[in-house]
Amino acid sequence: MPMVNSKEMFKKAYEGGYAIGAFNVNNMEIIQGITEGAKMENAPLILQVSAGARKYAKHVYLMKMIEAAIADTDLPIVVHLDHGPDFETCKSCIDGGFTSVMIDGSHLPFEENIALTRKVVEYAHDRNVTVEAELGRLAGVEDDVKVSAEDSSYTRPEEVEEFATRTGCDSLAIAIGTSHGAFKFKGEPKLRFDILEEVSKRLPGFPIVLHGASSVIPSYVDMINQYGGNMPGAQGVPEEMLRKAASMAVCKINIDSDLRLAFTGEIRKHMAEHPDHFDPRQYLTDARNGIRQMVRHKIVNVLGCNGKA
Ligand code: G3H
Ligand code: 13P
Ligand code: ZN
């Protein structure tokens, strides 16, 4: 099974009323944990790489490890740039073998976002690479940039048809109240499903993407706090809300923070229970198993893409 772009995957997800998990990858254990979990559930997969991940691990290492994971699992896997900050980064990822990119012009004025997205789409489509764009702005931390709640903004449904038509993008990330990171809501979690509904009416059949979609699973927050961490007030998107979004037009659900919690929680637990251990393979085995378990849970209980590979 070769690396694929997101076209067919999203078409099937839209029609089937489920979503594909887009999991952020930064190292070998995370890649192995995700792909092994997806293999066990026979699920299609998006592995996404941020600019920060490329800086940390280097493009070529991530690419070669993902190629190894595809050879090992024989799953349909999209390799996607997460939050591409500019044309050059998107071009570098396309030239370097990614099958999908996100150009994140969500902080730009409407016309500038269209112009930048259009430029990426033209380069990408000539090379059979799909493009995700964003309208509206999520709060939270991404790539060291903190977007405050005041600077965030919901997607305006009246803009989406013009944006999709003029850019030619293949999927659209929208802001309906989720945010990046482990601290998502001050009070009661609330998502603007009315915006999602209105967007999907205006763009029938068009794949929508949900960022900031970790549930910040309480058992892992507890594990971190129990073993010396300090994350009071961590809160994520309730799983039933994600299931509802997946049954609607949302075809891609982005998950990073929950993986970070699982990885770190397992390492904290391992080190607390085995203070004499200093072989990284011992605690990284637990971390990788934590990722695998988390991904299986998401696939079966949240995304509904089990058995769809
Ligand atoms: O939305 C951001 C993702 O969680 C990636 O985070 O930029 O720290 O790698 P990062
Ligand atoms: P979380 O921080 O909720 O995992 O969101 C990740 C994300 O949107 C990556 O683009
Ligand atoms: Zn994101």
Coordinates of C-alpha atoms and ligand atoms in Angstrom, one line a residue:
M1 CA 0.0 0.0 0.0
P2 CA 1.6 3.3 -1.0
M3 CA 1.3 6.6 0.7
V4 CA -1.9 8.2 -0.4
N5 CA -3.3 11.7 -0.5
S6 CA -6.5 12.5 1.4
K7 CA -9.0 12.6 -1.6
E8 CA -10.4 9.1 -1.5
M9 CA -10.1 8.7 2.3
F10 CA -12.2 11.8 2.9
K11 CA -14.8 10.9 0.3
K12 CA -15.4 7.5 2.0
A13 CA -15.3 9.1 5.5
Y14 CA -17.9 11.7 4.4
E15 CA -20.2 9.1 2.9
G16 CA -19.7 6.7 5.8
G17 CA -20.3 9.3 8.6
Y18 CA -17.0 8.7 10.3
A19 CA -13.7 10.6 10.6
I20 CA -10.0 9.9 10.1
G21 CA -7.6 10.5 13.0
A22 CA -4.8 12.9 12.2
F23 CA -2.2 12.2 14.8
N24 CA 1.0 14.4 15.3
V25 CA 4.3 12.6 15.1
N26 CA 7.6 13.6 16.5
N27 CA 9.7 10.5 17.0
M28 CA 9.9 6.7 16.3
E29 CA 8.0 5.5 19.3
I30 CA 5.1 7.8 18.5
I31 CA 5.0 6.7 14.9
Q32 CA 5.2 3.0 15.9
G33 CA 2.5 3.4 18.6
I34 CA 0.1 5.1 16.2
T35 CA 0.6 2.8 13.3
E36 CA 0.5 -0.3 15.4
G37 CA -2.7 0.8 17.0
A38 CA -4.2 1.6 13.6
K39 CA -3.1 -1.8 12.2
M40 CA -4.9 -3.6 15.1
E41 CA -8.1 -1.7 14.2
N42 CA -7.6 -1.9 10.4
A43 CA -8.0 1.9 10.2
P44 CA -6.9 4.5 7.6
L45 CA -4.6 7.0 9.0
I46 CA -3.2 10.5 8.7
L47 CA 0.2 11.1 10.2
Q48 CA 0.9 14.8 10.5
V49 CA 4.1 16.7 11.0
S50 CA 4.3 20.3 12.3
A51 CA 7.0 22.7 11.5
G52 CA 8.2 22.2 15.1
A53 CA 8.3 18.4 14.5
R54 CA 10.4 18.9 11.4
K55 CA 12.8 21.1 13.4
Y56 CA 13.0 18.6 16.2
A57 CA 13.4 15.3 14.3
K58 CA 14.4 16.5 10.8
H59 CA 12.2 15.9 7.7
V60 CA 14.3 13.0 6.4
Y61 CA 14.1 11.0 9.6
L62 CA 10.4 11.4 9.9
M63 CA 9.8 10.5 6.3
K64 CA 12.0 7.4 6.4
M65 CA 10.3 6.2 9.6
I66 CA 6.9 6.8 8.2
E67 CA 8.0 4.8 5.0
A68 CA 9.1 2.0 7.4
A69 CA 5.7 2.1 9.2
I70 CA 3.9 1.8 5.9
A71 CA 6.0 -1.1 4.9
D72 CA 5.4 -2.7 8.3
T73 CA 1.6 -2.2 8.4
D74 CA 0.4 -2.0 4.8
L75 CA -2.1 0.6 5.8
P76 CA -3.3 3.6 3.6
I77 CA -1.4 6.5 5.2
V78 CA -1.5 10.2 4.4
V79 CA 1.6 12.1 5.3
H80 CA 0.5 15.7 6.0
L81 CA 2.1 19.0 7.0
D82 CA 0.2 20.4 10.0
H83 CA -0.2 24.2 10.1
G84 CA 2.1 25.0 7.2
P85 CA 3.1 28.6 8.0
D86 CA 4.1 29.7 4.5
F87 CA 4.5 28.7 0.8
E88 CA 8.1 27.7 1.2
T89 CA 7.4 25.2 4.0
C90 CA 4.6 23.7 2.0
K91 CA 6.8 23.4 -1.1
S92 CA 9.6 21.8 0.9
C93 CA 7.2 19.2 2.3
I94 CA 5.7 18.5 -1.2
D95 CA 9.1 18.2 -2.8
G96 CA 10.1 16.0 0.2
G97 CA 7.4 13.4 -0.4
F98 CA 4.4 14.5 1.7
T99 CA 1.0 13.7 0.1
S100 CA -0.9 16.4 1.8
V101 CA -0.2 19.9 3.3
M102 CA -2.1 22.4 5.4
I103 CA -1.5 26.1 4.6
D104 CA -2.6 28.0 7.6
G105 CA -3.5 31.5 6.5
S106 CA -6.1 31.8 9.3
H107 CA -4.3 34.8 10.8
L108 CA -4.4 36.7 7.5
P109 CA -7.1 39.0 6.1
F110 CA -9.5 37.1 3.9
E111 CA -8.1 38.1 0.5
E112 CA -4.5 37.4 1.6
N113 CA -5.5 34.0 3.0
I114 CA -7.1 33.2 -0.4
A115 CA -4.1 34.3 -2.4
L116 CA -1.6 32.3 -0.3
T117 CA -3.9 29.2 -0.2
R118 CA -4.4 29.4 -4.0
K119 CA -0.6 29.6 -4.6
V120 CA -0.1 26.4 -2.5
V121 CA -3.0 24.6 -4.2
E122 CA -1.6 25.3 -7.6
Y123 CA 1.8 23.9 -6.7
A124 CA 0.3 21.0 -4.8
H125 CA -2.3 19.8 -7.3
D126 CA 0.2 19.7 -10.1
R127 CA 2.0 17.1 -7.9
N128 CA -1.1 15.1 -6.8
V129 CA -0.9 16.5 -3.3
T130 CA -4.1 17.6 -1.4
V131 CA -4.4 20.9 0.5
E132 CA -6.1 21.8 3.7
A133 CA -6.8 25.5 4.4
E134 CA -8.2 27.3 7.5
L135 CA -10.9 30.0 8.0
G136 CA -11.5 31.3 11.5
R137 CA -8.9 31.2 14.2
L138 CA -8.5 28.8 17.1
A139 CA -7.2 29.8 20.5
G140 CA -4.4 28.0 22.2
V141 CA -0.7 27.2 21.6
E142 CA 0.6 26.0 18.3
D143 CA 4.3 26.0 17.4
D144 CA 5.2 28.4 20.2
V145 CA 2.6 30.9 19.1
K146 CA 0.0 31.6 21.7
V147 CA -3.4 32.8 20.4
S148 CA -5.4 34.3 23.2
A149 CA -9.2 33.8 23.5
E150 CA -9.7 37.4 22.5
D151 CA -7.7 37.0 19.2
S152 CA -9.5 33.8 18.3
S153 CA -12.6 33.9 16.1
Y154 CA -15.3 31.6 14.9
T155 CA -15.5 30.7 11.2
R156 CA -18.0 32.9 9.3
P157 CA -20.2 30.5 7.3
E158 CA -21.0 33.2 4.8
E159 CA -17.3 33.2 3.7
V160 CA -16.8 29.5 3.1
E161 CA -18.2 29.1 -0.5
E162 CA -16.2 31.9 -1.9
F163 CA -13.1 30.7 -0.1
A164 CA -13.4 27.1 -1.2
T165 CA -14.2 28.1 -4.8
R166 CA -11.5 30.7 -5.2
T167 CA -8.7 28.7 -3.6
G168 CA -9.6 25.2 -4.9
C169 CA -8.6 23.7 -1.5
D170 CA -9.5 20.1 -0.8
S171 CA -10.6 20.4 2.8
L172 CA -11.3 23.2 5.3
A173 CA -10.4 23.6 8.9
I174 CA -13.0 25.7 10.8
A175 CA -13.1 27.2 14.2
I176 CA -16.2 26.2 16.3
G177 CA -14.8 26.6 19.8
T178 CA -12.1 24.0 20.1
S179 CA -8.5 25.2 20.9
H180 CA -5.0 23.8 20.9
G181 CA -3.4 22.3 24.0
A182 CA -4.6 20.8 27.2
F183 CA -6.6 23.8 28.6
K184 CA -9.5 24.2 26.3
F185 CA -12.5 25.6 28.1
K186 CA -12.8 27.9 31.1
G187 CA -16.3 26.6 32.1
E188 CA -18.7 24.2 30.5
P189 CA -17.3 22.8 27.1
K190 CA -19.4 24.3 24.3
L191 CA -18.9 23.8 20.5
R192 CA -20.8 25.8 17.9
F193 CA -22.5 22.9 16.0
D194 CA -24.7 25.5 14.4
I195 CA -21.7 26.9 12.5
L196 CA -20.6 23.4 11.4
E197 CA -24.1 22.7 10.2
E198 CA -24.3 26.0 8.3
V199 CA -20.9 25.4 6.7
S200 CA -21.8 21.9 5.5
K201 CA -25.1 23.3 4.0
R202 CA -23.1 25.8 2.0
L203 CA -20.4 23.2 1.0
P204 CA -22.3 20.0 0.5
G205 CA -20.0 16.9 0.4
F206 CA -16.9 19.0 1.3
P207 CA -14.6 17.6 4.0
I208 CA -14.3 19.7 7.1
V209 CA -11.4 19.5 9.6
L210 CA -11.5 19.9 13.4
H211 CA -8.3 21.0 15.1
G212 CA -7.8 21.2 18.8
A213 CA -9.8 18.0 19.2
S214 CA -8.0 16.2 22.1
S215 CA -10.3 15.1 24.9
V216 CA -7.5 15.6 27.5
I217 CA -8.4 12.2 28.9
P218 CA -8.8 12.6 32.7
S219 CA -7.1 9.3 33.6
Y220 CA -3.9 10.4 31.9
V221 CA -4.0 13.9 33.5
D222 CA -4.5 12.1 36.8
M223 CA -1.6 9.8 36.1
I224 CA 0.7 12.8 35.4
N225 CA -0.5 14.5 38.5
Q226 CA -0.2 11.3 40.6
Y227 CA 3.5 10.9 39.6
G228 CA 4.8 14.3 40.2
G229 CA 3.3 16.4 37.4
N230 CA 1.2 19.6 37.8
M231 CA -1.7 20.0 35.4
P232 CA -4.6 21.4 37.4
G233 CA -7.6 22.5 35.3
A234 CA -6.7 20.6 32.2
Q235 CA -9.8 20.1 30.1
G236 CA -10.6 18.8 26.6
V237 CA -13.4 18.3 24.1
P238 CA -15.9 15.7 25.4
E239 CA -15.9 12.5 23.3
E240 CA -19.6 12.6 22.5
M241 CA -19.1 16.0 20.9
L242 CA -16.4 14.6 18.7
R243 CA -18.5 11.6 17.7
K244 CA -21.3 14.0 16.7
A245 CA -18.8 16.1 14.6
A246 CA -17.5 12.9 12.9
S247 CA -21.1 11.8 12.0
M248 CA -21.5 15.3 10.4
A249 CA -19.2 16.8 7.7
V250 CA -16.0 16.5 9.8
C251 CA -13.7 14.0 8.1
K252 CA -10.4 14.7 9.9
I253 CA -10.0 15.1 13.6
N254 CA -6.6 16.4 14.9
I255 CA -5.1 14.8 18.0
D256 CA -1.8 15.7 19.5
S257 CA -2.2 16.7 23.2
D258 CA -3.8 13.3 24.1
L259 CA -0.7 11.6 22.6
R260 CA 1.6 13.8 24.6
L261 CA -0.4 13.1 27.8
A262 CA -0.2 9.3 27.2
F263 CA 3.5 9.3 26.4
T264 CA 4.5 11.5 29.3
G265 CA 2.1 9.9 31.8
E266 CA 3.5 6.4 31.0
I267 CA 7.1 7.6 31.4
R268 CA 6.3 9.3 34.7
K269 CA 4.6 6.2 36.0
H270 CA 7.4 3.9 34.8
M271 CA 10.2 6.0 36.4
A272 CA 8.3 6.4 39.7
E273 CA 7.7 2.6 39.9
H274 CA 11.2 1.7 38.7
P275 CA 13.6 4.4 40.0
D276 CA 16.6 2.1 39.2
H277 CA 15.8 2.0 35.5
F278 CA 18.0 3.9 33.1
D279 CA 17.7 2.0 29.9
P280 CA 15.5 4.1 27.6
R281 CA 14.0 1.0 26.0
Q282 CA 12.3 0.1 29.3
Y283 CA 10.3 3.4 29.8
L284 CA 9.9 4.1 26.0
T285 CA 8.2 0.7 25.6
D286 CA 5.6 1.8 28.1
A287 CA 5.3 5.2 26.4
R288 CA 4.8 3.5 23.0
N289 CA 2.2 1.1 24.4
G290 CA 0.4 4.2 25.9
I291 CA 0.3 5.8 22.4
R292 CA -1.0 2.5 20.9
Q293 CA -3.8 2.2 23.4
M294 CA -4.8 5.9 23.0
V295 CA -5.0 5.6 19.2
R296 CA -7.1 2.4 19.4
H297 CA -9.4 4.1 21.8
K298 CA -9.8 7.1 19.5
I299 CA -10.4 5.0 16.4
V300 CA -13.0 2.8 18.0
N301 CA -14.8 5.1 20.4
V302 CA -14.4 8.6 18.8
L303 CA -13.6 8.4 15.1
G304 CA -15.5 5.3 14.0
C305 CA -13.0 4.5 11.3
N306 CA -12.2 1.0 12.6
G307 CA -12.3 -1.6 9.8
K308 CA -12.3 1.1 7.1
A309 CA -8.7 0.7 5.8
Ligands
G3H1 O1 -1.5 22.4 16.5 C1 -0.4 22.2 16.9 C2 0.1 20.8 17.1 O2 -0.3 20.3 18.4 C3 1.6 20.7 16.9 O3 2.2 21.2 17.9 O4 3.7 22.9 16.8 O5 4.2 22.1 19.1 O6 4.5 20.5 17.2 P1 3.8 21.7 17.7
13P2 P1 -4.9 19.2 20.3 O1 -3.9 20.1 21.0 O2 -6.3 19.3 20.9 O3 -4.4 17.8 20.4 O4 -5.0 19.6 18.8 C1 -4.0 19.2 17.9 C2 -4.1 19.9 16.6 O5 -5.1 20.5 16.2 C3 -3.0 19.7 15.6 O6 -3.1 20.5 14.5
ZN3 ZN -4.1 22.4 14.8

